[in-house]
CSV table of C-alpha atoms and ligand atoms in Angstrom, one decimal:
chain,number,residue,atom,x,y,z
A,1,PHE,CA,-31.0,9.5,-5.9
A,2,ALA,CA,-29.0,12.5,-5.0
A,3,PRO,CA,-26.8,13.5,-7.9
A,4,SER,CA,-23.3,14.9,-7.1
A,5,ALA,CA,-20.8,16.7,-9.3
A,6,PHE,CA,-18.8,13.5,-9.2
A,7,THR,CA,-21.3,11.9,-11.5
A,8,TYR,CA,-22.3,14.7,-13.7
A,9,ASN,CA,-20.3,13.6,-16.7
A,10,THR,CA,-22.4,10.5,-17.0
A,11,MET,CA,-25.8,11.8,-16.0
A,12,LYS,CA,-28.6,11.5,-18.5
A,13,ALA,CA,-30.6,14.7,-19.3
A,14,PRO,CA,-34.3,14.4,-20.0
A,15,ALA,CA,-35.3,14.4,-23.7
A,16,SER,CA,-37.4,17.5,-23.0
A,17,SER,CA,-35.4,20.7,-22.9
A,18,SER,CA,-37.5,22.2,-20.0
A,19,SER,CA,-35.5,23.6,-17.2
A,20,LEU,CA,-36.2,23.7,-13.4
A,21,ASN,CA,-33.3,25.9,-12.4
A,22,MET,CA,-34.2,29.2,-10.7
A,23,ALA,CA,-35.0,31.9,-13.2
A,24,LEU,CA,-32.6,34.8,-13.3
A,25,PRO,CA,-34.0,37.6,-11.0
A,26,GLU,CA,-34.9,40.8,-12.9
A,27,GLY,CA,-32.0,43.2,-13.4
A,28,VAL,CA,-29.4,40.6,-12.3
A,29,THR,CA,-26.5,40.1,-14.7
A,30,PRO,CA,-25.0,36.7,-14.3
A,31,ILE,CA,-21.4,36.6,-13.1
A,32,ILE,CA,-19.2,34.4,-15.3
A,33,ILE,CA,-16.3,32.4,-13.9
A,34,GLY,CA,-13.7,30.5,-15.9
A,35,VAL,CA,-11.9,27.5,-14.5
A,36,ALA,CA,-9.1,26.1,-16.6
A,37,ALA,CA,-7.4,22.7,-16.2
A,38,ASP,CA,-6.3,19.7,-18.1
A,39,SER,CA,-8.5,16.6,-17.9
A,40,GLY,CA,-8.2,14.6,-14.6
A,41,CYS,CA,-6.9,17.6,-12.6
A,42,GLY,CA,-9.7,17.8,-10.1
A,43,LYS,CA,-12.3,20.1,-11.8
A,44,SER,CA,-15.2,17.9,-10.8
A,45,THR,CA,-14.0,17.8,-7.2
A,46,PHE,CA,-13.7,21.6,-7.2
A,47,MET,CA,-17.1,22.0,-8.8
A,48,ARG,CA,-18.6,19.9,-6.0
A,49,ARG,CA,-17.0,22.2,-3.4
A,50,LEU,CA,-18.2,25.3,-5.2
A,51,THR,CA,-21.8,24.2,-5.6
A,52,ASN,CA,-21.8,23.1,-1.9
A,53,ILE,CA,-20.9,26.6,-0.8
A,54,PHE,CA,-23.7,28.2,-2.8
A,55,GLY,CA,-26.3,25.9,-1.3
A,56,GLY,CA,-29.5,24.9,-2.9
A,57,ASP,CA,-30.1,21.5,-4.3
A,58,VAL,CA,-28.1,20.3,-7.2
A,59,VAL,CA,-31.1,19.5,-9.4
A,60,GLY,CA,-29.2,17.8,-12.0
A,61,PRO,CA,-28.7,18.8,-15.6
A,62,LEU,CA,-31.7,20.7,-16.9
A,63,GLY,CA,-33.8,19.9,-13.9
A,64,GLY,CA,-33.6,16.2,-13.3
A,65,GLY,CA,-35.2,13.4,-15.1
A,66,PHE,CA,-31.9,12.0,-16.1
A,67,GLY,CA,-31.9,8.4,-16.8
A,68,ALA,CA,-35.3,8.8,-18.4
A,69,PRO,CA,-35.9,6.7,-21.5
A,70,GLY,CA,-34.7,8.6,-24.5
A,71,GLY,CA,-32.5,10.9,-22.4
A,72,TRP,CA,-29.1,11.9,-23.5
A,73,GLU,CA,-25.7,12.4,-22.0
A,74,THR,CA,-25.0,15.9,-20.7
A,75,ASN,CA,-21.9,17.5,-19.1
A,76,THR,CA,-23.9,20.4,-17.6
A,77,LEU,CA,-24.6,20.7,-13.9
A,78,VAL,CA,-27.4,22.9,-12.7
A,79,SER,CA,-28.2,24.0,-9.1
A,80,ASP,CA,-30.4,26.8,-7.7
A,81,LEU,CA,-27.8,29.6,-8.3
A,82,THR,CA,-25.2,28.0,-10.4
A,83,THR,CA,-24.8,26.4,-13.9
A,84,VAL,CA,-21.5,24.6,-14.7
A,85,ILE,CA,-20.9,24.3,-18.4
A,86,CYS,CA,-18.1,22.0,-19.6
A,87,LEU,CA,-16.2,23.5,-22.5
A,88,ASP,CA,-15.7,20.1,-24.1
A,89,ASP,CA,-19.2,20.8,-25.5
A,90,TYR,CA,-17.6,23.3,-27.9
A,91,HIS,CA,-15.4,20.7,-29.6
A,92,LEU,CA,-15.6,21.3,-33.3
A,93,ASN,CA,-15.4,17.7,-34.5
A,94,ASP,CA,-16.5,14.5,-32.9
A,95,ARG,CA,-13.9,11.8,-31.9
A,96,ASN,CA,-14.0,10.3,-35.5
A,97,GLY,CA,-13.5,13.8,-36.9
A,98,ARG,CA,-10.4,14.3,-34.8
A,99,LYS,CA,-9.0,11.0,-36.2
A,100,VAL,CA,-9.3,12.5,-39.7
A,101,THR,CA,-7.7,15.9,-38.8
A,102,GLY,CA,-5.1,14.1,-36.6
A,103,LEU,CA,-5.4,16.9,-34.0
A,104,THR,CA,-6.1,16.6,-30.3
A,105,ALA,CA,-9.0,18.2,-28.5
A,106,LEU,CA,-6.5,20.5,-26.8
A,107,ASN,CA,-5.7,22.1,-30.1
A,108,PRO,CA,-7.7,25.4,-30.5
A,109,LEU,CA,-8.4,24.4,-34.1
A,110,GLU,CA,-10.6,21.6,-32.7
A,111,ASN,CA,-12.8,24.0,-30.7
A,112,ASN,CA,-15.5,26.4,-31.8
A,113,PHE,CA,-14.4,29.6,-30.1
A,114,ASP,CA,-16.9,31.7,-32.2
A,115,LEU,CA,-19.8,29.8,-30.8
A,116,MET,CA,-18.3,29.7,-27.3
A,117,TYR,CA,-18.0,33.5,-27.4
A,118,GLU,CA,-21.5,34.1,-28.8
A,119,GLN,CA,-23.0,31.8,-26.1
A,120,VAL,CA,-20.9,33.2,-23.1
A,121,LYS,CA,-22.0,36.7,-24.3
A,122,ALA,CA,-25.6,35.8,-24.6
A,123,LEU,CA,-25.8,34.1,-21.2
A,124,LYS,CA,-24.1,37.1,-19.6
A,125,GLU,CA,-26.8,39.2,-21.2
A,126,GLY,CA,-29.4,37.0,-19.5
A,127,LYS,CA,-30.4,35.2,-22.7
A,128,THR,CA,-31.1,31.5,-23.2
A,129,VAL,CA,-28.9,29.5,-25.5
A,130,SER,CA,-29.0,26.2,-27.3
A,131,LYS,CA,-25.6,24.6,-26.5
A,132,PRO,CA,-24.1,21.5,-28.2
A,133,ILE,CA,-23.2,18.5,-26.2
A,134,TYR,CA,-20.0,16.5,-26.5
A,135,ASN,CA,-20.7,12.9,-25.5
A,136,HIS,CA,-17.7,11.4,-23.8
A,137,VAL,CA,-19.2,7.9,-23.9
A,138,ASN,CA,-19.7,7.7,-27.6
A,139,GLY,CA,-17.3,10.5,-28.7
A,140,THR,CA,-20.2,12.1,-30.6
A,141,LEU,CA,-21.7,15.6,-30.8
A,142,ASP,CA,-25.3,15.2,-29.7
A,143,THR,CA,-28.5,17.1,-29.9
A,144,PRO,CA,-28.0,20.5,-28.3
A,145,GLU,CA,-29.5,21.3,-24.9
A,146,THR,CA,-31.2,24.5,-23.7
A,147,ILE,CA,-29.3,26.5,-21.1
A,148,GLU,CA,-31.0,29.2,-19.2
A,149,PRO,CA,-28.9,31.8,-17.4
A,150,THR,CA,-28.5,31.5,-13.6
A,151,PRO,CA,-26.9,34.1,-11.3
A,152,ILE,CA,-23.6,32.3,-11.4
A,153,ILE,CA,-22.3,30.6,-14.6
A,154,ILE,CA,-19.1,28.6,-14.5
A,155,PHE,CA,-17.3,27.6,-17.7
A,156,GLU,CA,-14.8,24.9,-16.9
A,157,GLY,CA,-12.5,23.0,-19.2
A,158,LEU,CA,-9.5,23.2,-21.4
A,159,HIS,CA,-9.6,26.7,-22.8
A,160,PRO,CA,-11.8,29.3,-20.9
A,161,MET,CA,-9.1,31.9,-21.2
A,162,HIS,CA,-7.6,31.1,-24.6
A,163,ASP,CA,-9.8,33.3,-26.7
A,164,ASP,CA,-9.5,37.0,-25.9
A,165,ARG,CA,-13.2,37.7,-26.6
A,166,VAL,CA,-14.3,35.0,-24.2
A,167,ARG,CA,-11.7,35.9,-21.6
A,168,ASP,CA,-12.9,39.5,-21.6
A,169,LEU,CA,-16.4,38.3,-20.6
A,170,LEU,CA,-15.1,36.4,-17.5
A,171,ASP,CA,-15.5,38.1,-14.1
A,172,PHE,CA,-13.0,35.8,-12.4
A,173,THR,CA,-10.6,33.2,-13.7
A,174,LEU,CA,-9.0,30.3,-12.0
A,175,TYR,CA,-6.4,27.8,-13.1
A,176,LEU,CA,-5.8,24.4,-11.5
A,177,ASP,CA,-2.0,23.8,-12.0
A,178,ILE,CA,-1.2,20.2,-11.2
A,179,SER,CA,2.4,19.3,-11.4
A,180,PRO,CA,3.3,16.4,-13.8
A,181,ASP,CA,4.1,13.9,-11.0
A,182,VAL,CA,0.9,14.6,-9.1
A,183,LYS,CA,-1.1,14.4,-12.3
A,184,LEU,CA,0.3,11.0,-13.1
A,185,ASN,CA,-0.5,9.8,-9.6
A,186,TRP,CA,-4.1,11.0,-9.9
A,187,LYS,CA,-4.5,9.5,-13.4
A,188,ILE,CA,-3.1,6.2,-12.1
A,189,GLN,CA,-5.6,6.3,-9.2
A,190,ARG,CA,-8.6,7.0,-11.4
A,191,ASP,CA,-7.8,5.4,-14.8
A,192,MET,CA,-5.8,2.3,-13.6
A,193,GLU,CA,-7.4,1.5,-10.2
A,194,GLU,CA,-10.9,2.6,-11.0
A,195,ARG,CA,-11.2,2.2,-14.8
A,196,GLY,CA,-8.8,-0.7,-15.4
A,197,HIS,CA,-6.4,1.1,-17.9
A,198,SER,CA,-2.8,-0.1,-18.1
A,199,LEU,CA,0.1,2.1,-16.8
A,200,GLU,CA,1.6,2.1,-20.3
A,201,SER,CA,-1.6,3.5,-21.8
A,202,ILE,CA,-1.9,6.2,-19.2
A,203,MET,CA,1.7,7.3,-19.7
A,204,ALA,CA,1.3,7.2,-23.5
A,205,SER,CA,-1.9,9.4,-23.2
A,206,ILE,CA,-0.1,11.9,-21.0
A,207,GLU,CA,2.9,12.0,-23.4
A,208,ALA,CA,0.7,12.4,-26.5
A,209,ARG,CA,-1.2,15.3,-24.9
A,210,LYS,CA,1.9,17.1,-23.6
A,211,PRO,CA,2.9,19.2,-26.6
A,212,ASP,CA,-0.6,20.7,-27.0
A,213,PHE,CA,-1.0,21.0,-23.2
A,214,ASP,CA,2.2,23.0,-23.1
A,215,ALA,CA,1.3,25.1,-26.1
A,216,TYR,CA,-2.4,25.9,-25.4
A,217,ILE,CA,-3.5,25.0,-21.9
A,218,ASP,CA,-0.6,25.8,-19.6
A,219,PRO,CA,-0.2,29.4,-20.8
A,220,GLN,CA,-3.6,30.3,-19.5
A,221,LYS,CA,-2.2,30.2,-15.9
A,222,LYS,CA,-0.5,33.5,-16.5
A,223,LEU,CA,-3.8,35.1,-17.4
A,224,SER,CA,-5.7,33.8,-14.3
A,225,ASP,CA,-6.8,35.7,-11.2
A,226,MET,CA,-6.1,32.7,-9.0
A,227,ILE,CA,-3.9,29.7,-9.5
A,228,ILE,CA,-4.0,26.6,-7.3
A,229,GLU,CA,-0.7,24.9,-7.7
A,230,VAL,CA,-0.4,21.3,-6.5
A,231,LEU,CA,3.2,20.0,-6.1
A,232,PRO,CA,4.9,17.2,-4.3
A,233,THR,CA,5.8,17.9,-0.7
A,234,ASN,CA,9.0,19.8,0.2
A,235,LEU,CA,9.0,18.2,3.7
A,236,ASP,CA,10.5,14.8,2.6
A,237,LYS,CA,12.1,14.3,-0.8
A,238,GLU,CA,11.3,10.6,-0.7
A,239,ASP,CA,7.6,11.1,-0.1
A,240,LYS,CA,5.7,11.0,-3.4
A,241,LYS,CA,2.1,11.1,-1.9
A,242,THR,CA,2.0,14.1,0.3
A,243,LEU,CA,1.1,17.4,-1.4
A,244,ARG,CA,2.2,21.0,-1.2
A,245,VAL,CA,-0.5,23.3,-2.4
A,246,ARG,CA,-0.1,27.0,-3.2
A,247,CYS,CA,-3.0,29.4,-3.7
A,248,ILE,CA,-1.6,32.2,-5.9
A,249,GLN,CA,-3.9,35.2,-5.8
A,250,LYS,CA,-3.4,38.2,-8.0
A,251,GLU,CA,-3.5,41.7,-6.5
A,252,GLY,CA,-5.7,44.4,-8.0
A,253,VAL,CA,-8.5,42.2,-9.3
A,254,PRO,CA,-11.8,44.1,-9.0
A,255,ASP,CA,-13.9,43.0,-6.0
A,256,PHE,CA,-11.3,40.5,-4.9
A,257,ALA,CA,-9.1,40.8,-1.8
A,258,PRO,CA,-6.6,38.0,-1.4
A,259,CYS,CA,-6.5,35.8,1.7
A,260,TYR,CA,-3.4,35.7,3.9
A,261,LEU,CA,-2.0,34.3,7.2
A,262,PHE,CA,-1.7,36.4,10.3
A,263,ASP,CA,-0.6,39.7,8.8
A,264,SER,CA,-1.1,41.3,5.4
A,265,GLY,CA,2.1,42.0,3.5
A,266,SER,CA,4.3,40.0,5.9
A,267,THR,CA,6.1,36.8,4.8
A,268,ILE,CA,5.2,34.1,7.3
A,269,GLU,CA,6.3,30.5,7.8
A,270,TRP,CA,4.2,28.7,10.3
A,271,THR,CA,4.4,25.2,11.8
A,272,PRO,CA,1.1,24.8,13.7
A,273,SER,CA,1.3,23.5,17.2
A,274,PRO,CA,1.0,19.7,17.1
A,275,GLU,CA,-1.2,20.0,20.2
A,276,LYS,CA,-3.8,21.8,18.2
A,277,LEU,CA,-3.3,20.3,14.8
A,278,SER,CA,-2.2,16.7,14.6
A,279,SER,CA,-0.6,15.6,11.3
A,280,PRO,CA,0.9,12.4,10.0
A,281,ALA,CA,4.6,12.3,8.9
A,282,PRO,CA,6.1,14.3,7.3
A,283,GLY,CA,4.2,16.9,9.3
A,284,ILE,CA,2.6,20.1,8.2
A,285,LYS,CA,3.8,23.6,7.3
A,286,LEU,CA,2.1,26.8,6.1
A,287,LYS,CA,3.4,29.9,4.4
A,288,SER,CA,2.0,33.2,3.3
A,289,GLY,CA,3.4,36.3,1.7
A,290,PRO,CA,3.7,38.5,-1.4
A,291,GLU,CA,5.3,37.1,-4.5
A,292,GLU,CA,5.7,37.9,-8.2
A,293,TYR,CA,4.0,35.5,-10.6
A,294,PHE,CA,4.9,36.0,-14.3
A,295,GLY,CA,5.3,39.7,-13.6
A,296,SER,CA,2.1,40.2,-11.6
A,297,LYS,CA,2.0,41.0,-7.9
A,298,CYS,CA,0.4,38.3,-5.9
A,299,GLN,CA,-0.4,37.1,-2.4
A,300,VAL,CA,0.4,33.4,-1.9
A,301,VAL,CA,-0.9,31.1,0.8
A,302,GLU,CA,0.7,27.7,1.0
A,303,MET,CA,0.0,24.5,2.9
A,304,ASP,CA,2.4,21.5,2.8
A,305,GLY,CA,1.4,18.2,4.4
A,306,ASN,CA,-1.8,16.5,5.6
A,307,PHE,CA,-3.9,16.9,8.8
A,308,ASP,CA,-5.3,14.0,10.7
A,309,ASN,CA,-8.5,15.5,12.0
A,310,LEU,CA,-10.6,17.8,9.9
A,311,GLN,CA,-12.3,19.3,13.0
A,312,GLU,CA,-8.9,20.8,13.9
A,313,LEU,CA,-8.7,22.8,10.7
A,314,VAL,CA,-10.5,25.5,12.6
A,315,TYR,CA,-7.1,26.3,14.2
A,316,ILE,CA,-5.8,27.2,10.8
A,317,GLU,CA,-9.0,29.0,9.9
A,318,SER,CA,-8.4,31.2,13.0
A,319,ALA,CA,-5.0,32.3,11.5
A,320,LEU,CA,-6.4,33.1,8.1
A,321,SER,CA,-7.7,36.6,7.1
A,322,ASN,CA,-9.9,37.6,4.2
A,323,THR,CA,-11.4,34.1,3.9
A,324,LYS,CA,-14.7,35.7,2.8
A,325,THR,CA,-16.6,33.4,5.3
A,326,LYS,CA,-19.7,34.8,7.0
A,327,PHE,CA,-18.8,33.3,10.4
A,328,TYR,CA,-15.8,31.8,12.2
A,329,GLY,CA,-15.8,28.1,11.5
A,330,GLU,CA,-17.6,28.3,8.1
A,331,LEU,CA,-14.5,27.2,6.3
A,332,THR,CA,-14.0,24.1,8.5
A,333,GLN,CA,-17.7,23.4,8.2
A,334,ALA,CA,-17.6,23.5,4.4
A,335,MET,CA,-14.6,21.1,4.4
A,336,LEU,CA,-16.4,18.8,6.9
A,337,ALA,CA,-19.5,18.7,4.6
A,338,LEU,CA,-17.4,17.1,1.9
A,339,ALA,CA,-15.1,15.1,4.1
A,340,ASP,CA,-15.3,12.2,1.7
A,341,ALA,CA,-14.0,14.2,-1.3
A,342,PRO,CA,-10.4,13.9,-2.6
A,343,GLY,CA,-8.1,16.4,-0.9
A,344,SER,CA,-10.2,16.9,2.3
A,345,ASN,CA,-7.1,16.3,4.5
A,346,ASN,CA,-4.7,18.6,2.7
A,347,GLY,CA,-4.2,21.9,1.0
A,348,THR,CA,-6.1,21.0,-2.2
A,349,GLY,CA,-9.4,20.9,-0.4
A,350,LEU,CA,-8.5,23.9,1.7
A,351,MET,CA,-7.5,26.1,-1.3
A,352,GLN,CA,-10.5,25.0,-3.4
A,353,THR,CA,-12.8,25.9,-0.5
A,354,LEU,CA,-11.1,29.3,-0.2
A,355,ALA,CA,-11.6,29.8,-3.9
A,356,ALA,CA,-15.3,28.9,-3.6
A,357,PHE,CA,-15.8,31.5,-0.8
A,358,ALA,CA,-14.0,34.1,-3.0
A,359,ILE,CA,-16.4,33.4,-5.8
A,360,ARG,CA,-19.4,33.7,-3.5
A,361,ASP,CA,-18.1,37.0,-2.2
A,362,LEU,CA,-17.6,38.3,-5.7
A,363,TYR,CA,-21.1,37.3,-6.7
A,364,GLU,CA,-22.6,39.0,-3.6
A,365,LYS,CA,-20.6,42.2,-4.3
A,366,LYS,CA,-21.6,42.3,-7.9
A,367,SER,CA,-25.3,41.7,-7.0
A,368,ALA,CA,-25.2,44.4,-4.4
A,369,GLN,CA,-23.7,46.8,-7.0
A,370,ALA,CA,-26.4,45.9,-9.5
A,371,ALA,CA,-29.1,46.4,-7.0
A,372,LYS,CA,-27.7,49.8,-6.0
A,373,ALA,CA,-27.4,50.9,-9.6
A,374,LYS,CA,-31.0,49.9,-10.3
A,375,LYS,CA,-32.2,51.8,-7.2
A,376,GLU,CA,-30.3,54.9,-8.3
A,377,SER,CA,-31.7,54.7,-11.8
A,378,THR,CA,-35.3,54.2,-10.5
A,379,THR,CA,-34.9,57.2,-8.2
A,380,ALA,CA,-33.4,59.3,-11.0
A,381,ALA,CA,-36.3,58.4,-13.3
A,382,ALA,CA,-38.9,59.2,-10.6
A,383,ALA,CA,-37.2,62.6,-10.0
A,384,ALA,CA,-37.1,63.5,-13.7
B,401,LIG,N1,-7.4,16.8,-4.3
B,401,LIG,C1,-7.2,15.6,-4.7
B,401,LIG,N2,-6.4,14.7,-4.0
B,401,LIG,C2,-6.2,13.5,-4.4
B,401,LIG,N3,-6.7,13.0,-5.6
B,401,LIG,C3,-7.4,13.8,-6.3
B,401,LIG,C4,-7.7,15.2,-5.9
B,401,LIG,N4,-8.5,15.7,-6.9
B,401,LIG,C5,-8.7,14.8,-7.8
B,401,LIG,N5,-8.1,13.7,-7.5
B,401,LIG,C6,-8.0,12.4,-8.3
B,401,LIG,O1,-8.0,12.8,-9.6
B,401,LIG,C7,-9.1,12.1,-10.3
B,401,LIG,C8,-9.7,13.2,-11.3
B,401,LIG,O2,-10.4,14.2,-10.5
B,401,LIG,P1,-11.7,14.9,-11.2
B,401,LIG,O3,-12.6,13.9,-11.7
B,401,LIG,O4,-12.2,15.8,-10.2
B,401,LIG,O5,-10.9,15.6,-12.4
B,401,LIG,P2,-11.5,16.3,-13.7
B,401,LIG,O6,-10.6,17.4,-14.0
B,401,LIG,O7,-13.0,16.7,-13.5
B,401,LIG,O8,-11.4,15.2,-14.8
B,401,LIG,P3,-12.1,15.0,-16.2
B,401,LIG,O9,-11.9,16.3,-16.9
B,401,LIG,O10,-11.2,13.9,-16.8
B,401,LIG,O11,-13.5,14.6,-16.0
B,401,LIG,C9,-10.1,11.7,-9.2
B,401,LIG,O12,-10.7,10.5,-9.5
B,401,LIG,C10,-9.1,11.5,-8.0
B,401,LIG,O13,-8.7,10.2,-8.1
B,402,LIG,O1,-9.4,16.7,-22.7
B,402,LIG,C1,-10.5,16.2,-22.7
B,402,LIG,C2,-11.5,16.7,-21.7
B,402,LIG,O2,-11.1,17.8,-21.0
B,402,LIG,C3,-10.9,15.1,-23.6
B,402,LIG,O3,-9.7,14.4,-24.0
B,402,LIG,C4,-11.6,15.7,-24.8
B,402,LIG,O4,-12.8,16.3,-24.4
B,402,LIG,C5,-11.9,14.6,-25.8
B,402,LIG,O5,-12.7,13.6,-25.1
B,402,LIG,P1,-12.6,12.1,-25.4
B,402,LIG,O6,-11.2,11.7,-25.1
B,402,LIG,O7,-13.7,11.5,-24.5
B,402,LIG,O8,-13.0,11.9,-26.9
């Protein structure tokens, strides 16, 4: 049984709190990434792309054994280098408790930011923590699980950037900004077609969450280093399925150089040759250039439309610079490895994969800096 990030919300952790993930190498400070999005906006899919880039087996939460008698639900996903922690685990009250307060889980008052801060800080310092678990099946707060730090720790969920103390600890932040129409389509696909919910209940749930989403979740996009915006296509106003995806990358983020098409600083609109990249109607168009996003200077790469043949993506890869890949074709290869994942024929998969390479690059730069600093301090100590 090979676990995938698609299943991690329902995996069972072993009753034991032992962990099989790789110990943190001496002197390495974990890098901490925040990924913010509403529920049902593609976080699990993105996590799957990210852990795929880092390689190593996804050993399952706390080292496998899930499904063991007496195991419990966990939201944590552990692989060799990465640990993905779901911030739902920091809900203050269980589902019944929220019925009493009358507040939604999106409201900051329903989340324990003091504990979140303490645990993000401890993990960043290389310490082990005992983290609560929010059980989405029962709506209960379950027995905490032991989390040991790995070199990369990802905090994904509703509020990674809401609390200043937590935000200051994050080395890189990402927001998945899914437009309301697209969000509804994805919800219908999952909750109606796969989970048997009615259209009315899906619409009612989105409506009920909207005020708190607007007040507490959406504002985090302004604070993010990278925003992946998913919108309906501009190529055909009648087309409700095709997506336009924009990767908004802030300038001036330490150790992060934005990706662009053809020429840095230029504004480019590009319709790839249909001989080299076949696409179904309404076609495909790319753009790249500098923009302002809520007062910050950014570099934006955009793809509108779908492609027919994933192998041909290498043509687009050849036009992209600063992808942080290690060899030509690695981007296409990473997309091909997860060809079955949602968004593999459009800009959502492409931009998520670019984000994953950016995070790998950041990790490698920070590790190299830590190794250099350690060597210098050892040399200085020996000389003294
Ligand atoms: N790029 C995409 N293209 C098309 N559909 C997508 C894409 N990403 C996600 N979806 C759809 O949205 C659904 C939710 O995606 P996913 O489970 O990754 O979101 P999530 O943010 O992890 O959700 P939750 O927080 O509720 O667990 C998927 O089942 C799929 O139907
Ligand atoms: O927004 C959510 C997840 O990101 C959930 O609504 C929240 O965690 C509460 O969960 P549930 O609805 O299963 O009680």
